[in-house]
Amino acid sequence: MRKTLFVVLLGLLVVAAPALAEEAQPAPTLSVGGTFTLKAEQDLKASAINFDGSVDKASLTLKAAQGELWSASLDIGSLLGSGASYGMSQDGKYLTQWVRVQRPDGDKYYVKDQDDNYYGPFTLSSDPKTPAGFDTSVPPALTDADVAALDREIAAKGSSWTDFPTGPSVIGAKLGAYQLSVKPGPLTLTAWGNNANPGDKSDLFEFITSAGEVGGPKFRVESSALGPSLTFDYDTSSDDDGNDAAFVFGSMDLAGIGTLGATFKDENLTDSTAGMGASFDVKAPVAGLLTAKAGVAFDFNAGEGNDSLAFGVGAEVKPIDPVSVEVAYTNDGRGVEKNKHTQKISGKVAYGELASLSASSTTKGENDKATLDVSAEAKYSPIEPVTLNGSFSYTKDEDSALGDPGDYTWPNDVGIGDILYGTSKVSLGLDYALTSALTVSPSVELANYTIRVNATDPYKPGDEELTGSSTTFGAKATYKFSDKASVSLGVNSTTAGEVQNAAKQVVLPKVEDVKLTSTLSVSF
């Protein structure tokens, strides 16, 4: 019922748009263009350098617009390559690769399907080079945690995935990100998907957020014809079970008060007992000295025994130009017990666009030790052709891993987020415009990692603390033939020391990578 009402509301807005529109204007000129990008990467440390098939990405972005009346963009990715090649079907799954992992209790085998799901461990009944060589029954896919542990074990032991014999191929070109915007009268209608990103939409404290980058399709209607600024989002890809989600954002400037905002969400339109919430906030100047903000949010389906309220306060101050200072405190207890609220204290100091420093402390529950985040960045041009830039980040948690496996990676791209408890990075670089067409950009990045693993199974999370580090040197040259065509060539050299546990088992492997990347971009 709620899903139907929301769709009807959007329909009425679209139908009413022409009546609300101002006097018709001559149609603007149609413009059509696009960008073709070709990117190649070659591992210079490989045992044999082979440029055949080294193209990493070839994509075409098409754009069209008619003034502000409408615009559209479409990415077509993976123009080169034959697409996925499958082995034979087994239990309704198309298996693509297999790997052997050596363990004290014998070799274990795992397989991967076309969607990068992992299955196993298997025993062998015949030749492992075909799916028939494995048990005929494919077990349930491994969990994300088990996949992360297996990836680390494969990398540490030097194993590698092997393709099954080539089977049927799928088409090489595939639809990439797409976005279409239309402006009928005072409305702006936008549809997008495949990870196109017209931007997130949030309330003042981000208690409720409608994500911009989604699989889609997702639809957005924006208008301020009636006075308040209104945004309606309808998301068809927000839930793995196919439950659609809806968001309504509204804000209004009131003289002498400030900006008032209200937000409503329903993240499960098919279930009246889940997914509903709202928030209200205000942002107002105080005596010309600062801008204060406050907000509250409610979970209408928090569940028995759980709290349903979140609140936040903050202020923005500009003591002297161009210095600005922001501070905020939030307490979010929605959907959790009263002793498990997430509390965050954050602050930021900025000197115009030249430099900034941010810090935050976050706790999740009464006995949780804080997660500390500190970041800084700066950009400075001492002389006309040279721009110096640098950044620093530090994140540490004493009693919880920093994220999911893929949130952080070791330099060989293996996920370590579920075993990572601290990390810091320092990056320095410069852009030197040798001519109006040629720019060179050397850089260096130093990174440190603190992980905790299981003492007996070192690829899974545990309490044994280990540290590692990496260094990356880079150099890039970009030549602009014109405003519409450029080519870049870069070299990155990354080294990371091997990480071993007390039992001298390799937990994270030594990394010595030197990669050459080249990118050609042509706009039309």
Short mmCIF file of C-alpha atoms in Angstrom, two decimals:
data_model
loop_
_atom_site.label_atom_id
_atom_site.label_comp_id
_atom_site.label_asym_id
_atom_site.label_seq_id
_atom_site.Cartn_x
_atom_site.Cartn_y
_atom_site.Cartn_z
CA MET A 1 0.00 0.00 0.00
CA ARG A 2 2.78 2.43 0.92
CA LYS A 3 4.62 1.61 -2.28
CA THR A 4 1.52 2.40 -4.33
CA LEU A 5 0.91 5.72 -2.54
CA PHE A 6 4.48 6.84 -3.11
CA VAL A 7 4.36 6.03 -6.82
CA VAL A 8 1.03 7.87 -7.17
CA LEU A 9 2.50 10.93 -5.44
CA LEU A 10 5.44 11.04 -7.84
CA GLY A 11 3.07 10.61 -10.78
CA LEU A 12 0.93 13.55 -9.67
CA LEU A 13 4.00 15.77 -9.38
CA VAL A 14 5.14 14.91 -12.88
CA VAL A 15 1.68 15.43 -14.37
CA ALA A 16 1.32 18.78 -12.60
CA ALA A 17 4.72 20.04 -13.75
CA PRO A 18 3.57 21.72 -16.98
CA ALA A 19 0.86 23.64 -15.10
CA LEU A 20 3.44 24.95 -12.64
CA ALA A 21 5.94 25.85 -15.33
CA GLU A 22 6.72 29.40 -16.36
CA GLU A 23 6.01 30.67 -19.85
CA ALA A 24 7.50 28.39 -22.48
CA GLN A 25 10.87 29.37 -23.93
CA PRO A 26 12.39 28.40 -27.29
CA ALA A 27 14.01 24.99 -27.17
CA PRO A 28 17.81 25.23 -26.65
CA THR A 29 20.29 23.71 -29.07
CA LEU A 30 21.00 19.99 -28.85
CA SER A 31 24.61 19.09 -28.00
CA VAL A 32 26.13 15.61 -28.30
CA GLY A 33 29.59 14.48 -27.17
CA GLY A 34 31.53 11.87 -25.33
CA THR A 35 34.86 10.57 -24.07
CA PHE A 36 36.85 7.51 -25.11
CA THR A 37 39.32 6.19 -22.53
CA LEU A 38 41.90 3.46 -23.05
CA LYS A 39 43.90 2.30 -20.03
CA ALA A 40 46.65 -0.32 -20.02
CA GLU A 41 48.67 -1.75 -17.14
CA GLN A 42 51.78 -3.92 -17.32
CA ASP A 43 53.58 -5.63 -14.44
CA LEU A 44 57.27 -4.94 -15.03
CA LYS A 45 58.28 -7.47 -12.35
CA ALA A 46 56.52 -10.35 -14.09
CA SER A 47 58.68 -13.29 -15.14
CA ALA A 48 57.81 -12.52 -18.77
CA ILE A 49 56.61 -9.15 -20.01
CA ASN A 50 53.72 -9.72 -22.37
CA PHE A 51 51.85 -6.73 -23.72
CA ASP A 52 49.28 -8.93 -25.41
CA GLY A 53 46.08 -8.55 -23.44
CA SER A 54 47.51 -5.93 -21.09
CA VAL A 55 44.65 -3.53 -21.78
CA ASP A 56 42.95 -3.05 -18.45
CA LYS A 57 40.03 -0.89 -19.49
CA ALA A 58 38.54 0.55 -22.63
CA SER A 59 35.39 2.55 -22.10
CA LEU A 60 33.21 4.97 -23.99
CA THR A 61 31.11 7.65 -22.30
CA LEU A 62 28.37 9.24 -24.39
CA LYS A 63 26.69 12.50 -23.37
CA ALA A 64 23.83 14.50 -24.82
CA ALA A 65 22.02 17.59 -23.58
CA GLN A 66 19.60 20.27 -24.69
CA GLY A 67 20.49 23.26 -22.55
CA GLU A 68 19.03 22.75 -19.08
CA LEU A 69 15.96 21.04 -20.51
CA TRP A 70 17.44 17.53 -20.39
CA SER A 71 20.75 15.71 -20.29
CA ALA A 72 21.88 12.10 -20.53
CA SER A 73 25.10 10.15 -20.05
CA LEU A 74 25.93 6.52 -20.75
CA ASP A 75 29.10 4.53 -20.08
CA ILE A 76 29.90 1.46 -22.14
CA GLY A 77 32.65 -0.45 -20.36
CA SER A 78 34.91 -3.40 -21.15
CA LEU A 79 34.90 -2.77 -24.88
CA LEU A 80 37.96 -4.99 -25.25
CA GLY A 81 38.24 -8.58 -24.10
CA SER A 82 36.05 -11.60 -24.61
CA GLY A 83 34.16 -11.45 -21.35
CA ALA A 84 33.93 -14.36 -18.93
CA SER A 85 34.82 -17.83 -20.13
CA TYR A 86 33.13 -20.60 -18.18
CA GLY A 87 33.99 -24.17 -17.60
CA MET A 88 31.14 -26.61 -17.55
CA SER A 89 28.00 -26.08 -15.51
CA GLN A 90 27.83 -27.93 -12.22
CA ASP A 91 24.82 -27.87 -9.90
CA GLY A 92 23.50 -24.92 -11.90
CA LYS A 93 26.68 -22.90 -11.29
CA TYR A 94 29.15 -21.83 -13.98
CA LEU A 95 32.59 -22.51 -12.51
CA THR A 96 35.44 -20.38 -13.84
CA GLN A 97 38.56 -21.08 -11.74
CA TRP A 98 40.04 -23.45 -9.17
CA VAL A 99 42.89 -23.23 -6.67
CA ARG A 100 44.87 -25.71 -4.57
CA VAL A 101 45.83 -24.70 -1.02
CA GLN A 102 48.45 -26.75 0.81
CA ARG A 103 47.64 -27.47 4.46
CA PRO A 104 49.09 -29.78 7.12
CA ASP A 105 46.09 -32.11 6.88
CA GLY A 106 46.34 -32.36 3.09
CA ASP A 107 45.70 -30.29 0.00
CA LYS A 108 42.36 -28.48 -0.18
CA TYR A 109 40.71 -27.27 -3.37
CA TYR A 110 38.32 -24.38 -3.94
CA VAL A 111 36.44 -23.16 -6.98
CA LYS A 112 35.06 -19.81 -8.08
CA ASP A 113 32.02 -19.04 -10.24
CA GLN A 114 31.29 -16.25 -12.74
CA ASP A 115 30.00 -13.99 -9.95
CA ASP A 116 33.19 -14.44 -7.86
CA ASN A 117 31.46 -16.65 -5.30
CA TYR A 118 33.84 -19.14 -3.64
CA TYR A 119 32.99 -22.79 -2.92
CA GLY A 120 34.84 -25.51 -1.03
CA PRO A 121 36.84 -27.11 0.29
CA PHE A 122 36.63 -30.01 -2.18
CA THR A 123 38.33 -33.35 -2.45
CA LEU A 124 39.36 -34.67 -5.84
CA SER A 125 37.91 -37.62 -7.68
CA SER A 126 39.81 -37.10 -10.94
CA ASP A 127 41.63 -34.40 -12.93
CA PRO A 128 41.31 -31.00 -11.16
CA LYS A 129 41.47 -29.24 -14.53
CA THR A 130 37.78 -29.85 -15.10
CA PRO A 131 34.79 -29.27 -12.80
CA ALA A 132 34.06 -32.97 -12.97
CA GLY A 133 37.27 -33.54 -11.04
CA PHE A 134 35.65 -32.11 -7.93
CA ASP A 135 32.87 -33.51 -5.80
CA THR A 136 29.72 -33.49 -7.88
CA SER A 137 27.85 -31.57 -5.17
CA VAL A 138 28.73 -27.87 -4.84
CA PRO A 139 28.36 -26.68 -1.21
CA PRO A 140 26.95 -23.28 -0.22
CA ALA A 141 29.14 -20.30 -1.07
CA LEU A 142 31.72 -19.20 1.48
CA THR A 143 30.88 -16.24 3.70
CA ASP A 144 32.63 -12.90 3.15
CA ALA A 145 34.76 -13.55 6.24
CA ASP A 146 35.84 -16.98 4.96
CA VAL A 147 36.56 -15.56 1.49
CA ALA A 148 38.80 -12.88 3.03
CA ALA A 149 40.68 -15.48 5.09
CA LEU A 150 41.11 -17.73 2.04
CA ASP A 151 42.37 -14.83 -0.11
CA ARG A 152 45.01 -14.05 2.51
CA GLU A 153 46.02 -17.72 2.74
CA ILE A 154 46.30 -18.03 -1.04
CA ALA A 155 48.50 -14.93 -1.24
CA ALA A 156 50.68 -15.92 1.74
CA LYS A 157 51.32 -19.42 0.37
CA GLY A 158 51.94 -18.28 -3.19
CA SER A 159 49.02 -20.22 -4.65
CA SER A 160 47.08 -18.89 -7.61
CA TRP A 161 43.76 -19.40 -9.33
CA THR A 162 43.73 -21.54 -12.48
CA ASP A 163 41.16 -21.16 -15.26
CA PHE A 164 38.97 -24.08 -16.19
CA PRO A 165 39.13 -24.94 -19.90
CA THR A 166 37.42 -22.24 -21.91
CA GLY A 167 33.72 -22.73 -22.44
CA PRO A 168 31.11 -20.43 -23.91
CA SER A 169 31.99 -16.71 -23.82
CA VAL A 170 29.70 -13.84 -23.04
CA ILE A 171 29.65 -10.57 -24.98
CA GLY A 172 32.67 -8.37 -24.29
CA ALA A 173 30.98 -4.97 -24.18
CA LYS A 174 28.68 -4.29 -21.28
CA LEU A 175 26.48 -1.44 -20.14
CA GLY A 176 28.21 0.80 -17.65
CA ALA A 177 26.95 3.71 -15.59
CA TYR A 178 23.94 5.54 -17.00
CA GLN A 179 22.13 8.72 -16.00
CA LEU A 180 19.23 10.64 -17.56
CA SER A 181 17.93 13.99 -16.32
CA VAL A 182 14.83 15.77 -17.64
CA LYS A 183 13.40 19.15 -16.56
CA PRO A 184 9.67 19.38 -17.29
CA GLY A 185 8.81 22.82 -15.96
CA PRO A 186 9.91 23.34 -12.34
CA LEU A 187 10.79 19.67 -11.79
CA THR A 188 14.06 17.87 -12.30
CA LEU A 189 13.63 14.15 -12.97
CA THR A 190 16.70 11.92 -12.80
CA ALA A 191 17.10 8.19 -13.41
CA TRP A 192 20.39 6.36 -13.02
CA GLY A 193 22.04 3.04 -12.28
CA ASN A 194 25.05 0.72 -12.70
CA ASN A 195 27.01 2.81 -10.18
CA ALA A 196 26.42 6.18 -11.80
CA ASN A 197 26.49 8.77 -9.03
CA PRO A 198 24.50 12.02 -9.20
CA GLY A 199 25.36 12.54 -5.52
CA ASP A 200 24.20 11.40 -2.10
CA LYS A 201 21.28 13.15 -0.45
CA SER A 202 21.36 13.47 3.36
CA ASP A 203 19.90 15.35 6.25
CA LEU A 204 22.09 17.78 8.21
CA PHE A 205 23.79 15.16 10.40
CA GLU A 206 23.60 12.27 7.88
CA PHE A 207 21.22 10.33 10.10
CA ILE A 208 19.31 9.49 6.92
CA THR A 209 21.13 9.17 3.62
CA SER A 210 19.93 8.22 0.16
CA ALA A 211 23.01 6.85 -1.60
CA GLY A 212 23.90 8.25 -4.99
CA GLU A 213 26.03 5.34 -6.22
CA VAL A 214 23.75 2.33 -6.63
CA GLY A 215 23.20 -0.60 -8.94
CA GLY A 216 19.84 0.86 -9.81
CA PRO A 217 17.72 1.76 -11.37
CA LYS A 218 17.03 4.67 -9.02
CA PHE A 219 14.79 7.69 -9.58
CA ARG A 220 14.91 11.22 -8.15
CA VAL A 221 12.44 14.11 -8.40
CA GLU A 222 13.52 17.59 -7.27
CA SER A 223 11.51 20.81 -7.12
CA SER A 224 11.23 24.12 -5.27
CA ALA A 225 8.17 25.40 -7.14
CA LEU A 226 5.98 25.37 -4.04
CA GLY A 227 8.50 27.22 -1.85
CA PRO A 228 10.35 24.53 0.12
CA SER A 229 13.12 22.61 -1.61
CA LEU A 230 11.83 19.03 -2.04
CA THR A 231 13.58 15.85 -3.15
CA PHE A 232 11.90 12.46 -3.67
CA ASP A 233 14.09 9.37 -4.16
CA TYR A 234 12.84 5.93 -5.20
CA ASP A 235 15.40 3.12 -5.05
CA THR A 236 14.77 -0.27 -6.63
CA SER A 237 18.16 -1.74 -5.67
CA SER A 238 18.54 -0.95 -1.97
CA ASP A 239 17.82 -4.45 -0.67
CA ASP A 240 19.06 -7.87 -1.75
CA ASP A 241 15.52 -9.22 -1.29
CA GLY A 242 14.11 -6.80 -3.85
CA ASN A 243 12.39 -4.50 -1.37
CA ASP A 244 12.17 -0.99 -2.81
CA ALA A 245 13.03 2.08 -0.70
CA ALA A 246 11.73 5.65 -0.71
CA PHE A 247 13.11 8.90 0.70
CA VAL A 248 11.64 12.41 1.01
CA PHE A 249 13.88 15.40 1.83
CA GLY A 250 12.57 18.90 2.46
CA SER A 251 14.15 22.19 3.53
CA MET A 252 13.04 25.81 3.81
CA ASP A 253 14.79 29.10 4.60
CA LEU A 254 12.88 31.20 7.13
CA ALA A 255 13.84 34.84 7.65
CA GLY A 256 15.16 35.51 11.15
CA ILE A 257 15.42 31.81 11.98
CA GLY A 258 17.55 29.92 9.51
CA THR A 259 17.11 26.74 7.49
CA LEU A 260 14.67 24.09 8.65
CA GLY A 261 14.88 20.54 7.32
CA ALA A 262 12.70 17.45 7.48
CA THR A 263 13.37 13.97 6.10
CA PHE A 264 11.34 10.77 5.85
CA LYS A 265 12.52 7.33 4.80
CA ASP A 266 10.96 3.95 4.19
CA GLU A 267 13.66 1.44 3.32
CA ASN A 268 11.25 -1.48 3.02
CA LEU A 269 8.06 -0.54 1.19
CA THR A 270 6.72 -4.09 1.33
CA ASP A 271 6.85 -4.42 5.13
CA SER A 272 4.89 -2.04 7.37
CA THR A 273 6.91 -3.13 10.42
CA ALA A 274 10.39 -2.28 9.14
CA GLY A 275 12.48 0.46 7.58
CA MET A 276 10.58 3.63 8.51
CA GLY A 277 12.18 6.71 10.06
CA ALA A 278 12.30 10.50 10.04
CA SER A 279 14.57 13.38 11.00
CA PHE A 280 14.23 17.11 11.69
CA ASP A 281 17.01 19.67 11.86
CA VAL A 282 17.73 23.40 11.97
CA LYS A 283 20.75 25.49 10.99
CA ALA A 284 20.77 29.12 12.12
CA PRO A 285 23.18 32.05 12.58
CA VAL A 286 23.77 33.19 16.17
CA ALA A 287 24.58 36.86 16.82
CA GLY A 288 26.63 37.00 13.63
CA LEU A 289 29.42 35.06 15.35
CA LEU A 290 28.71 31.47 14.45
CA THR A 291 26.25 29.14 12.79
CA ALA A 292 24.62 26.63 15.13
CA LYS A 293 22.93 23.41 14.06
CA ALA A 294 20.83 20.79 15.81
CA GLY A 295 18.85 17.76 14.73
CA VAL A 296 16.94 14.70 15.85
CA ALA A 297 16.07 11.45 14.09
CA PHE A 298 13.57 8.70 14.88
CA ASP A 299 13.34 5.01 14.05
CA PHE A 300 9.68 4.06 13.85
CA ASN A 301 10.48 0.33 13.81
CA ALA A 302 13.28 0.10 16.38
CA GLY A 303 12.07 -3.16 17.86
CA GLU A 304 11.19 -4.16 21.40
CA GLY A 305 13.82 -3.20 23.97
CA ASN A 306 15.69 -0.90 21.59
CA ASP A 307 15.94 2.87 21.59
CA SER A 308 14.55 4.86 18.69
CA LEU A 309 16.16 8.31 18.97
CA ALA A 310 19.29 9.98 17.58
CA PHE A 311 20.33 13.58 18.07
CA GLY A 312 23.16 15.90 17.12
CA VAL A 313 24.45 19.39 17.82
CA GLY A 314 27.20 21.40 16.17
CA ALA A 315 28.58 24.78 15.26
CA GLU A 316 30.54 26.46 12.48
CA VAL A 317 32.78 29.45 13.21
CA LYS A 318 34.93 31.68 11.01
CA PRO A 319 37.20 33.54 13.46
CA ILE A 320 39.25 35.19 10.72
CA ASP A 321 39.15 34.87 6.98
CA PRO A 322 39.94 32.33 5.50
CA VAL A 323 40.02 30.16 8.65
CA SER A 324 36.93 28.08 9.45
CA VAL A 325 36.22 25.75 12.38
CA GLU A 326 33.53 23.06 12.64
CA VAL A 327 32.62 20.93 15.67
CA ALA A 328 29.83 18.38 16.15
CA TYR A 329 28.52 15.76 18.55
CA THR A 330 26.07 12.99 17.63
CA ASN A 331 24.43 10.25 19.68
CA ASP A 332 22.66 7.55 17.68
CA GLY A 333 20.65 4.95 19.59
CA ARG A 334 18.24 3.94 16.83
CA GLY A 335 17.58 0.22 16.75
CA VAL A 336 19.99 -0.70 19.58
CA GLU A 337 19.84 -1.11 23.35
CA LYS A 338 20.42 1.95 25.52
CA ASN A 339 23.99 0.91 26.40
CA LYS A 340 25.03 0.45 22.76
CA HIS A 341 24.56 3.95 21.36
CA THR A 342 27.07 5.20 18.78
CA GLN A 343 28.57 8.49 19.95
CA LYS A 344 30.84 10.62 17.80
CA ILE A 345 32.75 13.81 18.53
CA SER A 346 34.28 15.45 15.46
CA GLY A 347 36.04 18.64 14.49
CA LYS A 348 37.63 20.27 11.47
CA VAL A 349 39.87 23.29 10.94
CA ALA A 350 40.43 24.60 7.43
CA TYR A 351 42.52 27.40 5.99
CA GLY A 352 40.54 28.14 2.85
CA GLU A 353 41.35 25.52 0.23
CA LEU A 354 45.03 25.50 1.18
CA ALA A 355 44.99 23.12 4.15
CA SER A 356 42.64 21.25 6.49
CA LEU A 357 42.82 19.08 9.61
CA SER A 358 40.03 16.75 10.75
CA ALA A 359 39.68 14.51 13.80
CA SER A 360 36.95 12.34 15.26
CA SER A 361 36.42 9.93 18.14
CA THR A 362 33.69 7.28 17.87
CA THR A 363 32.44 4.80 20.45
CA LYS A 364 29.80 2.08 20.00
CA GLY A 365 28.47 1.24 23.43
CA GLU A 366 29.38 1.97 27.04
CA ASN A 367 32.45 -0.27 27.24
CA ASP A 368 33.73 0.28 23.71
CA LYS A 369 37.12 1.92 23.30
CA ALA A 370 37.07 4.83 20.89
CA THR A 371 37.96 4.63 17.23
CA LEU A 372 40.24 7.57 16.52
CA ASP A 373 40.43 9.11 13.05
CA VAL A 374 42.82 11.93 12.14
CA SER A 375 43.41 13.27 8.64
CA ALA A 376 45.12 16.29 7.14
CA GLU A 377 45.81 17.55 3.66
CA ALA A 378 47.52 20.57 2.15
CA LYS A 379 48.21 22.04 -1.26
CA TYR A 380 50.62 24.90 -1.92
CA SER A 381 52.11 26.51 -5.00
CA PRO A 382 55.42 28.23 -4.09
CA ILE A 383 56.08 29.25 -7.69
CA GLU A 384 53.86 29.37 -10.76
CA PRO A 385 54.61 25.98 -12.44
CA VAL A 386 54.93 23.93 -9.22
CA THR A 387 52.18 22.68 -6.89
CA LEU A 388 53.10 20.75 -3.75
CA ASN A 389 50.54 18.46 -2.13
CA GLY A 390 50.53 16.21 0.88
CA SER A 391 48.16 14.20 3.03
CA PHE A 392 48.19 12.27 6.29
CA SER A 393 45.69 9.81 7.74
CA TYR A 394 45.61 7.82 10.96
CA THR A 395 42.95 5.38 12.16
CA LYS A 396 43.12 3.18 15.24
CA ASP A 397 40.74 1.05 17.30
CA GLU A 398 41.76 -0.93 20.37
CA ASP A 399 38.96 -3.49 20.49
CA SER A 400 37.33 -3.76 17.04
CA ALA A 401 38.56 -4.29 13.49
CA LEU A 402 38.29 -1.21 11.32
CA GLY A 403 35.83 -2.57 8.77
CA ASP A 404 34.86 -5.24 6.30
CA PRO A 405 37.63 -7.13 4.46
CA GLY A 406 37.47 -5.01 1.31
CA ASP A 407 37.49 -1.66 3.15
CA TYR A 408 41.29 -1.86 3.52
CA THR A 409 43.81 -3.83 1.48
CA TRP A 410 47.41 -5.01 1.65
CA PRO A 411 49.51 -3.66 -1.27
CA ASN A 412 48.75 -6.84 -3.27
CA ASP A 413 45.01 -5.88 -3.12
CA VAL A 414 44.09 -8.65 -0.66
CA GLY A 415 41.45 -7.46 1.81
CA ILE A 416 42.54 -6.98 5.44
CA GLY A 417 39.79 -4.76 6.86
CA ASP A 418 38.47 -7.50 9.15
CA ILE A 419 41.89 -8.02 10.82
CA LEU A 420 43.12 -4.40 10.71
CA TYR A 421 43.14 -2.44 13.99
CA GLY A 422 45.31 0.51 13.01
CA THR A 423 46.73 2.17 9.92
CA SER A 424 48.53 5.37 9.00
CA LYS A 425 49.53 6.84 5.65
CA VAL A 426 51.68 9.78 4.61
CA SER A 427 51.63 10.92 0.98
CA LEU A 428 53.78 13.61 -0.62
CA GLY A 429 53.84 14.73 -4.21
CA LEU A 430 54.16 17.61 -6.61
CA ASP A 431 52.85 18.64 -10.01
CA TYR A 432 55.43 20.42 -12.17
CA ALA A 433 54.11 22.01 -15.37
CA LEU A 434 57.19 21.89 -17.60
CA THR A 435 55.18 23.46 -20.41
CA SER A 436 51.54 24.36 -20.97
CA ALA A 437 51.08 20.85 -22.38
CA LEU A 438 53.41 18.65 -20.30
CA THR A 439 53.11 18.02 -16.54
CA VAL A 440 55.22 15.62 -14.47
CA SER A 441 54.10 14.37 -11.05
CA PRO A 442 56.45 12.42 -8.75
CA SER A 443 55.04 11.05 -5.48
CA VAL A 444 55.80 8.88 -2.46
CA GLU A 445 53.50 7.13 0.03
CA LEU A 446 54.45 5.47 3.31
CA ALA A 447 51.93 3.22 5.06
CA ASN A 448 51.87 1.25 8.31
CA TYR A 449 49.42 -1.47 9.36
CA THR A 450 48.54 -3.13 12.67
CA ILE A 451 46.66 -6.41 12.37
CA ARG A 452 45.40 -9.06 14.79
CA VAL A 453 45.11 -12.69 13.72
CA ASN A 454 44.29 -16.08 15.17
CA ALA A 455 47.38 -17.77 16.64
CA THR A 456 46.50 -21.20 15.21
CA ASP A 457 44.80 -20.08 11.97
CA PRO A 458 46.67 -16.87 11.11
CA TYR A 459 44.44 -15.95 8.16
CA LYS A 460 41.43 -15.41 10.39
CA PRO A 461 40.81 -12.64 12.97
CA GLY A 462 42.24 -13.16 16.46
CA ASP A 463 44.31 -11.60 19.24
CA GLU A 464 47.92 -11.96 18.05
CA GLU A 465 49.06 -8.47 17.07
CA LEU A 466 51.41 -8.01 14.12
CA THR A 467 52.64 -4.99 12.17
CA GLY A 468 53.59 -4.35 8.57
CA SER A 469 54.55 -1.46 6.32
CA SER A 470 54.76 -0.50 2.66
CA THR A 471 56.38 2.18 0.51
CA THR A 472 55.22 3.32 -2.91
CA PHE A 473 57.20 5.57 -5.24
CA GLY A 474 55.44 6.94 -8.28
CA ALA A 475 56.11 9.10 -11.30
CA LYS A 476 53.58 10.24 -13.87
CA ALA A 477 53.79 12.36 -16.99
CA THR A 478 50.71 13.84 -18.68
CA TYR A 479 50.73 15.44 -22.11
CA LYS A 480 47.70 17.40 -23.30
CA PHE A 481 47.42 17.56 -27.07
CA SER A 482 44.45 19.89 -26.61
CA ASP A 483 41.57 20.48 -24.22
CA LYS A 484 39.96 17.35 -25.64
CA ALA A 485 42.84 14.88 -25.88
CA SER A 486 45.57 13.75 -23.47
CA VAL A 487 47.87 10.84 -22.79
CA SER A 488 49.55 9.87 -19.52
CA LEU A 489 52.32 7.44 -18.64
CA GLY A 490 53.08 6.40 -15.07
CA VAL A 491 55.31 4.05 -13.09
CA ASN A 492 54.56 2.89 -9.54
CA SER A 493 57.02 0.87 -7.47
CA THR A 494 55.56 -0.71 -4.31
CA THR A 495 57.44 -2.71 -1.69
CA ALA A 496 56.08 -4.30 1.48
CA GLY A 497 57.86 -6.56 3.93
CA GLU A 498 56.64 -10.03 4.73
CA VAL A 499 54.50 -10.27 7.89
CA GLN A 500 55.03 -13.40 10.00
CA ASN A 501 53.43 -14.55 13.24
CA ALA A 502 55.22 -15.97 16.28
CA ALA A 503 55.14 -19.44 14.72
CA LYS A 504 57.03 -18.06 11.66
CA GLN A 505 54.02 -18.56 9.41
CA VAL A 506 53.63 -16.03 6.61
CA VAL A 507 50.44 -14.08 7.26
CA LEU A 508 50.85 -11.38 4.61
CA PRO A 509 53.32 -11.88 1.77
CA LYS A 510 56.26 -9.79 0.67
CA VAL A 511 55.29 -7.44 -2.15
CA GLU A 512 57.65 -6.08 -4.81
CA ASP A 513 55.59 -4.60 -7.63
CA VAL A 514 56.61 -2.28 -10.43
CA LYS A 515 53.73 -1.38 -12.70
CA LEU A 516 53.58 0.72 -15.83
CA THR A 517 50.24 2.36 -16.60
CA SER A 518 49.22 4.36 -19.64
CA THR A 519 45.96 6.15 -20.32
CA LEU A 520 44.66 7.77 -23.49
CA SER A 521 41.61 10.03 -23.24
CA VAL A 522 39.86 11.67 -26.19
CA SER A 523 36.75 13.84 -25.92
CA PHE A 524 34.49 14.81 -28.80
#
